[in-house]
PDB file of C-alpha atoms and ligand atoms in Angstrom:
ATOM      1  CA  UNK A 291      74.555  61.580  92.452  1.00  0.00           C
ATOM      2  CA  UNK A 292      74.137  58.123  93.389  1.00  0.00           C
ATOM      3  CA  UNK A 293      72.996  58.551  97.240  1.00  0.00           C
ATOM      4  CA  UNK A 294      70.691  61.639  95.482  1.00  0.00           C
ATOM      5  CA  UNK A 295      69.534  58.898  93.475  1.00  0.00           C
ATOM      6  CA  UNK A 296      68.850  56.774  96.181  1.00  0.00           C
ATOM      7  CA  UNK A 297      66.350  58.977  98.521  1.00  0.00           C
ATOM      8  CA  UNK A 298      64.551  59.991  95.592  1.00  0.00           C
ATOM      9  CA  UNK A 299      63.539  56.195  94.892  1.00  0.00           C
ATOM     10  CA  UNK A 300      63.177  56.076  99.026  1.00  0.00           C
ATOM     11  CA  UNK A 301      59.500  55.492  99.496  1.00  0.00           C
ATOM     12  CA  UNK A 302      56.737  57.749 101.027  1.00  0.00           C
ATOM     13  CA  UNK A 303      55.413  57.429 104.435  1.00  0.00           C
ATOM     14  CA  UNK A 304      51.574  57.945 105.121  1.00  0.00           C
ATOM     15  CA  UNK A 305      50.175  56.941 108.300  1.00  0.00           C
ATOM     16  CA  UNK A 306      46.905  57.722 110.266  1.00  0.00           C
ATOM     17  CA  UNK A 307      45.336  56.720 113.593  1.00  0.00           C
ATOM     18  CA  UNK A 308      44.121  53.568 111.525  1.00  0.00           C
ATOM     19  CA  UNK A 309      42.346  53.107 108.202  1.00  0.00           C
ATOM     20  CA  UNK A 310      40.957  56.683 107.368  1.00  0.00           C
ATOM     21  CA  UNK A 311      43.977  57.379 106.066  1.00  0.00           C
ATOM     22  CA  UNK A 312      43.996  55.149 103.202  1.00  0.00           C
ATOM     23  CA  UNK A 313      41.991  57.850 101.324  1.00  0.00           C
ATOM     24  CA  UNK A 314      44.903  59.913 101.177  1.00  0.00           C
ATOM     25  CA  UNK A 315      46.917  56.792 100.056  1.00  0.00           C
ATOM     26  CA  UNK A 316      44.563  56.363  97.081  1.00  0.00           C
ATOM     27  CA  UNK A 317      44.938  60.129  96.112  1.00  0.00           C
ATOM     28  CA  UNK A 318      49.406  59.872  96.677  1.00  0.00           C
ATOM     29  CA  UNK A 319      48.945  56.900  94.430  1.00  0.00           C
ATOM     30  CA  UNK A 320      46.557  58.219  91.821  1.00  0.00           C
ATOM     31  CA  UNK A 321      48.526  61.348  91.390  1.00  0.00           C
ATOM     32  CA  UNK A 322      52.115  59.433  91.519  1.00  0.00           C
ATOM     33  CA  UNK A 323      51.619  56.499  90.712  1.00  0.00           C
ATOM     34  CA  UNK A 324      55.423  55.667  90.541  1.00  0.00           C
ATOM     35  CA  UNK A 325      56.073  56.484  94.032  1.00  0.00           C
ATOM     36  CA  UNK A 326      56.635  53.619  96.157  1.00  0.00           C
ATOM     37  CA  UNK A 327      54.143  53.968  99.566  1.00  0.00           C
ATOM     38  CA  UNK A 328      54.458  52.690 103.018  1.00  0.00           C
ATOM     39  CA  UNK A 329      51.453  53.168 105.410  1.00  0.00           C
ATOM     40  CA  UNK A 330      51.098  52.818 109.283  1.00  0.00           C
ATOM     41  CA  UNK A 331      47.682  52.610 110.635  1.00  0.00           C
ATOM     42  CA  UNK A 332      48.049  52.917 114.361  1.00  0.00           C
ATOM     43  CA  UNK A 333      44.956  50.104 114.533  1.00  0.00           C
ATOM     44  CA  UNK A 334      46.104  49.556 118.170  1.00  0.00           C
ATOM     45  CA  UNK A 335      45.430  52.757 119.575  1.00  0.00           C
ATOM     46  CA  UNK A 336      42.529  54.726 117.386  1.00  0.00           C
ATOM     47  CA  UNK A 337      40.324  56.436 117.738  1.00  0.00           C
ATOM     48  CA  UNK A 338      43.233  59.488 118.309  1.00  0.00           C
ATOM     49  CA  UNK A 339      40.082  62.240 118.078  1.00  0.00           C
ATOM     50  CA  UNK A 340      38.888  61.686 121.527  1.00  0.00           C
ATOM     51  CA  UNK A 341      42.735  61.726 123.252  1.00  0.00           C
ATOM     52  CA  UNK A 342      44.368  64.342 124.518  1.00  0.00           C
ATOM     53  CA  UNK A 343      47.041  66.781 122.870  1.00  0.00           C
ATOM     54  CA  UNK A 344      49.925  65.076 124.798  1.00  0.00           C
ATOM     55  CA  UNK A 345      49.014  61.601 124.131  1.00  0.00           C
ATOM     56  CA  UNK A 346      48.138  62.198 120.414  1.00  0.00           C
ATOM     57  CA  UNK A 347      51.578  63.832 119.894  1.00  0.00           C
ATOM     58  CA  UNK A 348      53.120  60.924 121.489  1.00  0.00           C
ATOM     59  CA  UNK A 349      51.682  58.606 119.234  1.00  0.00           C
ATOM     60  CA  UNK A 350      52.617  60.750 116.271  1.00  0.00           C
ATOM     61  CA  UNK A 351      56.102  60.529 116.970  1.00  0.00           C
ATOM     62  CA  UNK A 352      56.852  57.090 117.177  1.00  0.00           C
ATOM     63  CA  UNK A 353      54.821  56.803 113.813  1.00  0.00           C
ATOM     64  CA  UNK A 354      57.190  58.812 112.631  1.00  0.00           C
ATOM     65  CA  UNK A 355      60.106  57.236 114.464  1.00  0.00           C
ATOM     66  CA  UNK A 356      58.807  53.871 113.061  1.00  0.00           C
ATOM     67  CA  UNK A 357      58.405  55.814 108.865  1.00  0.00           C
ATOM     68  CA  UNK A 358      61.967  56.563 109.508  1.00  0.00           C
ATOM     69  CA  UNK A 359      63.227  53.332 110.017  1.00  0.00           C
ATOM     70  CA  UNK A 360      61.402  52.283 106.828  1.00  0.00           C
ATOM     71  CA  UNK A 361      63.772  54.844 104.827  1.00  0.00           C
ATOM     72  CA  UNK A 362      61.012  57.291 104.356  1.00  0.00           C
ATOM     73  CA  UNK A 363      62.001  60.544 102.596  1.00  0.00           C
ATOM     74  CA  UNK A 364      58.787  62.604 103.438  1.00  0.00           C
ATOM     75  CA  UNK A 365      56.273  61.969 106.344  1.00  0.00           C
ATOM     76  CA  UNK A 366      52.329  62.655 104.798  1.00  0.00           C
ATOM     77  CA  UNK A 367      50.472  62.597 108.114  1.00  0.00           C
ATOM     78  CA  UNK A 368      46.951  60.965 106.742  1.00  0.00           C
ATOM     79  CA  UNK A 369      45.368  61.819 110.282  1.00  0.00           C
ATOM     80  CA  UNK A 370      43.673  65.261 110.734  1.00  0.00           C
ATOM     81  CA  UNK A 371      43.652  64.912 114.211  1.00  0.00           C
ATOM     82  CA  UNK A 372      47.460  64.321 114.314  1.00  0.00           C
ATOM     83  CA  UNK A 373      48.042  66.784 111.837  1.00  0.00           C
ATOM     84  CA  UNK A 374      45.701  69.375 114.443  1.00  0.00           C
ATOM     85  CA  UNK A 375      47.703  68.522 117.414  1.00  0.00           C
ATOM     86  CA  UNK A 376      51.147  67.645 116.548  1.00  0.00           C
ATOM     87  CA  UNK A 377      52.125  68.579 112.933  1.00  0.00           C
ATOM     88  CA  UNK A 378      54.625  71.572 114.211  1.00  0.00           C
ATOM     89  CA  UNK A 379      55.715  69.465 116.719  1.00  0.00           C
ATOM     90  CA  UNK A 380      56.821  66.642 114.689  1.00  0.00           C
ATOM     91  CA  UNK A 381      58.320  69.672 112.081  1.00  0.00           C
ATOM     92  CA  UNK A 382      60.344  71.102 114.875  1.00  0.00           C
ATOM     93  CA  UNK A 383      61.814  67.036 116.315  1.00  0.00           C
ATOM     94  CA  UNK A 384      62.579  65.808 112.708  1.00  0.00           C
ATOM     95  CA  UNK A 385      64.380  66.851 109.402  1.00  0.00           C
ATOM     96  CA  UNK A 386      62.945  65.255 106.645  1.00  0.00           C
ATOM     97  CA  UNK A 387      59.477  66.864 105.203  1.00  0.00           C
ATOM     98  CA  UNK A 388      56.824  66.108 107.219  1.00  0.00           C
ATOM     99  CA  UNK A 389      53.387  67.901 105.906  1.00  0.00           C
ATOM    100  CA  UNK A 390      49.834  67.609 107.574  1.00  0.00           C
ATOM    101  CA  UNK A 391      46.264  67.582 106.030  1.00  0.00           C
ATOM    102  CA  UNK A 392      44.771  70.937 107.558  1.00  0.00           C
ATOM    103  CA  UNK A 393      47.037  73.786 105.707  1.00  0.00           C
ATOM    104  CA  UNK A 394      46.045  71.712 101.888  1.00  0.00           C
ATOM    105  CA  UNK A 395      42.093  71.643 102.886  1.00  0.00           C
ATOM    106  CA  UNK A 396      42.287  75.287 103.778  1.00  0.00           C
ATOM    107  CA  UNK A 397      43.758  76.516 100.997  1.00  0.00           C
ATOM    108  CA  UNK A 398      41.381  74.768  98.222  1.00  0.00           C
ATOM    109  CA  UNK A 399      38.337  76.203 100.898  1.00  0.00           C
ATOM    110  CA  UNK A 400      39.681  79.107 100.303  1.00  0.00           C
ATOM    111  CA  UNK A 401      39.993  79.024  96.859  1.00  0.00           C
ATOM    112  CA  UNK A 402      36.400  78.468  96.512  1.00  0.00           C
ATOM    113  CA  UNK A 403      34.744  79.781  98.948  1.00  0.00           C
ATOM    114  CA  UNK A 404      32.301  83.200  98.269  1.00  0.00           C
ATOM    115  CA  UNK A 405      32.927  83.586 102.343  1.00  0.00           C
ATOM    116  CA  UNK A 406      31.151  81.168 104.449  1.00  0.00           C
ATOM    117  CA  UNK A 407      32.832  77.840 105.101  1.00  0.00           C
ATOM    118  CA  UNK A 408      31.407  75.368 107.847  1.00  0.00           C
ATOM    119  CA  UNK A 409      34.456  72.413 108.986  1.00  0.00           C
ATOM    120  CA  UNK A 410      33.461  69.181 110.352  1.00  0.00           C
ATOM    121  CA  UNK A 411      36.103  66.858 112.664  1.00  0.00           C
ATOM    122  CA  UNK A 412      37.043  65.100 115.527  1.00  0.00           C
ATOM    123  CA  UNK A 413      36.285  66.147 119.085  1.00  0.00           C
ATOM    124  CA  UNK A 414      40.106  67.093 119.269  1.00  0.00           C
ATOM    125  CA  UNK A 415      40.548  68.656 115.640  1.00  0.00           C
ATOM    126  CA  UNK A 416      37.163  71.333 115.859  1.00  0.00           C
ATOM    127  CA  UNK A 417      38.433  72.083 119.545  1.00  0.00           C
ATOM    128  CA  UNK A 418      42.106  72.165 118.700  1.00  0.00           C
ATOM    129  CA  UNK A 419      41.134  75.285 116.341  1.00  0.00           C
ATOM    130  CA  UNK A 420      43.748  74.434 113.784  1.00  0.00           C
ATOM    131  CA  UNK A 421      41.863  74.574 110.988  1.00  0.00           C
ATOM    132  CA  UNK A 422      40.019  77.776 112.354  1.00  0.00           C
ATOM    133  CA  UNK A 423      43.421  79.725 113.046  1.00  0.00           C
ATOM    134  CA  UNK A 424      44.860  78.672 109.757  1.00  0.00           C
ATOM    135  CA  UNK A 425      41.632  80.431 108.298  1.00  0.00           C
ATOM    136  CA  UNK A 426      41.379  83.360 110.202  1.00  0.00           C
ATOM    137  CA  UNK A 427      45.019  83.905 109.517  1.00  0.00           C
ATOM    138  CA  UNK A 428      45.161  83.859 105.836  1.00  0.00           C
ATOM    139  CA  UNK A 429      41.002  85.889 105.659  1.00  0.00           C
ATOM    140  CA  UNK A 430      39.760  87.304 108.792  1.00  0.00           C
ATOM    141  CA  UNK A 431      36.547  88.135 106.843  1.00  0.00           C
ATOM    142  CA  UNK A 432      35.717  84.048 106.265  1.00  0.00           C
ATOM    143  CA  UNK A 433      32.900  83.718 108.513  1.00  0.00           C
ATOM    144  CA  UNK A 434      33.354  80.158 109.803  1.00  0.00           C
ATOM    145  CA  UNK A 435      31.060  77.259 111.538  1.00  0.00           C
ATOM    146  CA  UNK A 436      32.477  74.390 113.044  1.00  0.00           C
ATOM    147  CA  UNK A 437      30.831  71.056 114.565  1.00  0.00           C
ATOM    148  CA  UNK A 438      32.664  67.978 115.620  1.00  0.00           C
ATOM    149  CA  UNK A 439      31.007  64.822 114.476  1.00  0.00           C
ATOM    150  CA  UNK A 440      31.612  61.813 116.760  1.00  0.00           C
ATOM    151  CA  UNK A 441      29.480  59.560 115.450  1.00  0.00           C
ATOM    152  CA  UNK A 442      30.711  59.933 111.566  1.00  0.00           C
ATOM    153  CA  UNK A 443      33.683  57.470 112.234  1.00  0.00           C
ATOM    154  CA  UNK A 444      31.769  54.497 113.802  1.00  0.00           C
ATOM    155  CA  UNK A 445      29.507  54.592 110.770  1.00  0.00           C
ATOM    156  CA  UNK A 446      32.281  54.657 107.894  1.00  0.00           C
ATOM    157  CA  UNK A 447      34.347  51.682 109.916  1.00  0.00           C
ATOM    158  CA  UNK A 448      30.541  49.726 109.838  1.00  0.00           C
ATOM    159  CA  UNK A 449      30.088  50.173 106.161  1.00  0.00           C
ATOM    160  CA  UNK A 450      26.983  52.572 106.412  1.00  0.00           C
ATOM    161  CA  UNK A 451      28.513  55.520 104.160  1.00  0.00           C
ATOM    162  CA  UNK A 452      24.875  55.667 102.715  1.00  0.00           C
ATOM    163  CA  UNK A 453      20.992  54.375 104.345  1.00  0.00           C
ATOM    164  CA  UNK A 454      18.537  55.384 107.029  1.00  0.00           C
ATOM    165  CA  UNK A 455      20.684  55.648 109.430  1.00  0.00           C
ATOM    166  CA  UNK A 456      23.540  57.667 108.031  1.00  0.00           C
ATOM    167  CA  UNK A 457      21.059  60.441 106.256  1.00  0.00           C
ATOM    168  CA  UNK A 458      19.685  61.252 110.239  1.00  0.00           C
ATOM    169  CA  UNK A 459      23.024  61.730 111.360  1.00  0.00           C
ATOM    170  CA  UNK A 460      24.771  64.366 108.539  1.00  0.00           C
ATOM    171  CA  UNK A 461      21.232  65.607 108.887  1.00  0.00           C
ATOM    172  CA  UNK A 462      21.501  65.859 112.751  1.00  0.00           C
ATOM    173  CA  UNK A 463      25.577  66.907 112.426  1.00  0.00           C
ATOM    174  CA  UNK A 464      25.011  69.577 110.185  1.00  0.00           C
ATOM    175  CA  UNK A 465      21.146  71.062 110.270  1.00  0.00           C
ATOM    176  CA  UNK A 466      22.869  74.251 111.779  1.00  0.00           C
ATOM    177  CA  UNK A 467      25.267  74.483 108.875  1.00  0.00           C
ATOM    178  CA  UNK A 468      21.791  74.586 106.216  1.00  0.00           C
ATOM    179  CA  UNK A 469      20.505  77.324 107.978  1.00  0.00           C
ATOM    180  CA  UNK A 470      24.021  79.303 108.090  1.00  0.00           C
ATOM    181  CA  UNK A 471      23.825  79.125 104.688  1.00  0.00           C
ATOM    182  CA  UNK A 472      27.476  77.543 104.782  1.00  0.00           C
ATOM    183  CA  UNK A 473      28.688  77.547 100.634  1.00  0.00           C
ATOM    184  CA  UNK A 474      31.798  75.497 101.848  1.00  0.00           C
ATOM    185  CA  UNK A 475      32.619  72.306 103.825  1.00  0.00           C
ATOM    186  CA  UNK A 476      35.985  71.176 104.991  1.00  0.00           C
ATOM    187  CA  UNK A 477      35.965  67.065 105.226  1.00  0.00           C
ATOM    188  CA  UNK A 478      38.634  67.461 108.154  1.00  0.00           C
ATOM    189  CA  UNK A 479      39.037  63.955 108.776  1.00  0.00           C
ATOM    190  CA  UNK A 480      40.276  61.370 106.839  1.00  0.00           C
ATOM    191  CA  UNK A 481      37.095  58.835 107.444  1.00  0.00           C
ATOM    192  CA  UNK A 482      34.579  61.891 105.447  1.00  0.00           C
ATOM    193  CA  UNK A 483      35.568  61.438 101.825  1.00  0.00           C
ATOM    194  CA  UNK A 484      33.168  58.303 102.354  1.00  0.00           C
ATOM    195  CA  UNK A 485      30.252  59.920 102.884  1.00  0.00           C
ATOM    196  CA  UNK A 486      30.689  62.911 100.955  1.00  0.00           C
ATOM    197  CA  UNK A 487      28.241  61.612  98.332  1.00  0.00           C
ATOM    198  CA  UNK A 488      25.448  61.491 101.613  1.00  0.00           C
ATOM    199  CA  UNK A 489      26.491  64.956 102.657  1.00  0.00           C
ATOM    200  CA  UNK A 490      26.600  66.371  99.395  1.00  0.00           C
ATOM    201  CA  UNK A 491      22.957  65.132  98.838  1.00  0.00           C
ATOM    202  CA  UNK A 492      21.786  66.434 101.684  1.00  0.00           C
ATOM    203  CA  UNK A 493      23.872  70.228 101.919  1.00  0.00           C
ATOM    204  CA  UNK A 494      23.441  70.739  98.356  1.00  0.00           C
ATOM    205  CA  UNK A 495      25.369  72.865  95.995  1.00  0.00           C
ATOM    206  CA  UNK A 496      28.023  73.393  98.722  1.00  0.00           C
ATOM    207  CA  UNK A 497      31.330  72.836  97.576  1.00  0.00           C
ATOM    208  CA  UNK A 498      33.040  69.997  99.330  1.00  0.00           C
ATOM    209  CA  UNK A 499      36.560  70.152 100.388  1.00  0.00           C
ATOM    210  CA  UNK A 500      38.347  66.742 100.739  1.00  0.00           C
ATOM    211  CA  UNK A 501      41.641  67.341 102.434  1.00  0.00           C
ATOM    212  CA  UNK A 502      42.901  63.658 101.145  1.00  0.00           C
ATOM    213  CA  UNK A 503      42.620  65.350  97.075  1.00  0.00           C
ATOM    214  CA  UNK A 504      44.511  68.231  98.376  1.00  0.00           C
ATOM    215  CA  UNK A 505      47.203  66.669 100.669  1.00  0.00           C
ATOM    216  CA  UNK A 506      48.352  64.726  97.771  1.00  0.00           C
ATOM    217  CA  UNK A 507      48.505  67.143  95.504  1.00  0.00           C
ATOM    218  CA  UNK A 508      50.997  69.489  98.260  1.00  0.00           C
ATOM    219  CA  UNK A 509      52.722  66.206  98.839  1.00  0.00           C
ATOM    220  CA  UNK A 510      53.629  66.272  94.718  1.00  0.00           C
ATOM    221  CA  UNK A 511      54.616  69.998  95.290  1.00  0.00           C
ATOM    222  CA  UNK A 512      56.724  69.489  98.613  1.00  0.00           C
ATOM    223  CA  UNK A 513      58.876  66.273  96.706  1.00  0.00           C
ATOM    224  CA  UNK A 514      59.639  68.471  93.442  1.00  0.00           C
ATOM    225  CA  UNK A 515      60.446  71.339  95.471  1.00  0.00           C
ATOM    226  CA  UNK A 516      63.506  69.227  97.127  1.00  0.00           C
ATOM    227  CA  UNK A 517      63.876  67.123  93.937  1.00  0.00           C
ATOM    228  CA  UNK A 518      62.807  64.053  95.274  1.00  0.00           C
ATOM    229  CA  UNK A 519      60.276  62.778  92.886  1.00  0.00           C
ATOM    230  CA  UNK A 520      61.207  59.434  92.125  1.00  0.00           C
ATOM    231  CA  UNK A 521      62.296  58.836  89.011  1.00  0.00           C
ATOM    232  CA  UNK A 522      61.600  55.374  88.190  1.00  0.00           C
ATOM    233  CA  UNK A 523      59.011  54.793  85.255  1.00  0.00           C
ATOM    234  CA  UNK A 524      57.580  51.743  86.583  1.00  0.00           C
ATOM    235  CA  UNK A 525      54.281  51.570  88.806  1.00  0.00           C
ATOM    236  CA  UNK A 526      55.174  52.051  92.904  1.00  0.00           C
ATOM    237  CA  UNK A 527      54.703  49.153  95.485  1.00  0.00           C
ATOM    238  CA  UNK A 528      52.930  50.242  98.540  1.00  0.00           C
ATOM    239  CA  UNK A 529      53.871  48.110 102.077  1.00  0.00           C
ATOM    240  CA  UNK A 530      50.844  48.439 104.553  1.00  0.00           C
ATOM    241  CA  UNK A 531      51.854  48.294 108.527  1.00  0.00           C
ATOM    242  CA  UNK A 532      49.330  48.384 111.353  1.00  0.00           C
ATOM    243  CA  UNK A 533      49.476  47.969 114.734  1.00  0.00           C
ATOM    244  CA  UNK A 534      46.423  44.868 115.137  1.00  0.00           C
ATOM    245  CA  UNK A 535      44.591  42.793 114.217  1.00  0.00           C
ATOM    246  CA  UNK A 536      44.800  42.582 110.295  1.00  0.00           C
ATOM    247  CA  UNK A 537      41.145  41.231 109.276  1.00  0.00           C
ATOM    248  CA  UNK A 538      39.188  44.557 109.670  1.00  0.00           C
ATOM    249  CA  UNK A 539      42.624  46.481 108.473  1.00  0.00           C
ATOM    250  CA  UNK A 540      41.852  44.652 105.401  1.00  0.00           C
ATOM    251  CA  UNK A 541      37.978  44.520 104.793  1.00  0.00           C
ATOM    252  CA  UNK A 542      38.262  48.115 105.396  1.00  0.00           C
ATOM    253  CA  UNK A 543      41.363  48.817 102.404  1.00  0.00           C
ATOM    254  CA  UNK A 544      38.431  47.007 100.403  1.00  0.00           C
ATOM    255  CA  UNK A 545      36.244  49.229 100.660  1.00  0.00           C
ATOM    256  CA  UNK A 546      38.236  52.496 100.702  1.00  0.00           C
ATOM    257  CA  UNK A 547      40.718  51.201  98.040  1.00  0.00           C
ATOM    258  CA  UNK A 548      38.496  49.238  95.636  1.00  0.00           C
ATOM    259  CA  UNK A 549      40.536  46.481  95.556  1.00  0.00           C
ATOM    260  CA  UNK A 550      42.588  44.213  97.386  1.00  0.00           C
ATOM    261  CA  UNK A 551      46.183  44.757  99.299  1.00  0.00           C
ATOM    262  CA  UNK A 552      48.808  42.687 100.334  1.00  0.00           C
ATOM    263  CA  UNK A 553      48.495  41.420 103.360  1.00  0.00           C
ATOM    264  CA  UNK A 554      49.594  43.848 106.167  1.00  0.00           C
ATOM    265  CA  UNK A 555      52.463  43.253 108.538  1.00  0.00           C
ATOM    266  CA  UNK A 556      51.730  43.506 112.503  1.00  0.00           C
ATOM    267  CA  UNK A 557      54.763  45.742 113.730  1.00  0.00           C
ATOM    268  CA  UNK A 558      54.618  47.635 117.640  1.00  0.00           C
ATOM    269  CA  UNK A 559      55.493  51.212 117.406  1.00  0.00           C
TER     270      UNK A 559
HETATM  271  N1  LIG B 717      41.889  59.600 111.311  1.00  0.00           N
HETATM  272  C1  LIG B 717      41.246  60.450 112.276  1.00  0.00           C
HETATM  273  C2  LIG B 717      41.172  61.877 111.727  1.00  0.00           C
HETATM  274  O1  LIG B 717      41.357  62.130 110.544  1.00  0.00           O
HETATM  275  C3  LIG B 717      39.851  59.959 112.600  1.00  0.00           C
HETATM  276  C4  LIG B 717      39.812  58.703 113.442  1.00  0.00           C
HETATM  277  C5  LIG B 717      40.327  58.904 114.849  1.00  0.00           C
HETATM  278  O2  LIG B 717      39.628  59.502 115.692  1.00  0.00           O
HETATM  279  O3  LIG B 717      41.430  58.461 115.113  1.00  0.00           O
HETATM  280  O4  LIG B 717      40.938  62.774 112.497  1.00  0.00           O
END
């Protein structure tokens, strides 16, 4: 009973390419707030969207390696270009739950969707397909539109999630997707859920999917399912590990978490 007690009050592992991932943080911690969090932001080697399959599985398995020897009892992979190219990898190498971002923003498009959905990533997550085969498998009649938008990162790490600048790009990214007609948008990378209020303006009446809502909410389902909710009453601590250069790691948190963190510690991976 004891050592049962002891994983369950192990804390969760989140980690992402770098700070995108922090929106999925904010949704673990809003949902269980009693969990204690530890998150890896790989700040040394992003961006992971324009690398190839190999090397982005690579990296995701020494995040993991690294969760694990922080006690971790499940592995929330915050990155949807990690969880694209290396999720069932990482599933088949390791034992503890590990669950990706793709299969929770698919499910909640699906949910709502009256049978168009358009899904907006990476370079490497649109032309890994994941999120298209995970459609197509569960509704082959889903018509679906995908577009990878490079430049949507660059803006969210400079602070332009709204102005000039940002409008002409979601309207440059996703013109095509008006004219489809698209009623559904996947947000399939963690960096999105900042400019969904831009996007939102600009699609209108589309129904946004954020994969960070969802991934927390199959995170909650994946702990009770193996009993390992923890059970203590108090709030959680989080622990926040990157790979560089704190300064931006933490101007960033700012503006994803709405408030400050503790400072981060510089580990290698
Ligand atoms: N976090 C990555 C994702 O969700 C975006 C940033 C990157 O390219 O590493 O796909």
């Amino acid at each position: 009973m004891n050592n049962f007690n002891n994983i369950r009050n192990q804390p969760i592992g989140v980690f992402d390419s770098g700070i995108g991932g922090l929106t999925v943080l904010a949704e673990i911690e809003r949902l269980m707030p009693g969990e204690n969090i530890i998150y890896f932001g790989d700040t040394a080697r992003v961006p992971y969207g324009n690398k190839t399959s190999a090397t982005v599985k690579k990296f995701s398995v020494e995040n993991v390696l690294f969760l694990l020897e922080e006690r971790v009892k499940m592995v929330v992979v915050a990155c949807n270009t990690s969880s694209a190219l290396a999720l069932d990898y990482l599933n088949n190498i390791f034992r503890i739950p590990i669950i990706g971002v793709i299969e929770s923003g698919v499910n909640k498009a699906l949910a709502v969707t009256s049978g168009k959905i358009g899904i907006i990533g990476t370079k490497a997550t649109i032309e890994s397909r994941a999120y298209q085969r995970n459609i197509a498998k569960k509704n082959k009649k889903i018509k679906i539109f995908s577009k990878s938008c490079p430049l949507f990162v660059p803006l969210v790490e400079e602070g332009l999630v709204n102005g000039e600048i940002t409008k002409k790009t979601i309207q440059m990214y996703l013109e095509s997707f008006k004219k489809k007609k698209i009623d559904t948008i996947i947000l399939g990378c963690t960096h999105y859920p900042l400019l969904k209020e831009e996007i939102a303006k600009y699609l209108q009446k589309v129904n946004i999917v954020d994969s960070a809502q969802e991934v927390a909410s199959h995170a909650k389902d994946v702990l009770g399912h193996f009993k390992l909710i923890s059970g203590k009453k108090a709030k959680g601590n989080n622990k926040f590990c990157i790979s560089d250069e704190p300064k931006n790691f933490t101007n960033f948190a700012k503006l994803f978490l709405k408030r400050n963190i503790p400072e981060p510690k510089i580990v290698n991976v």
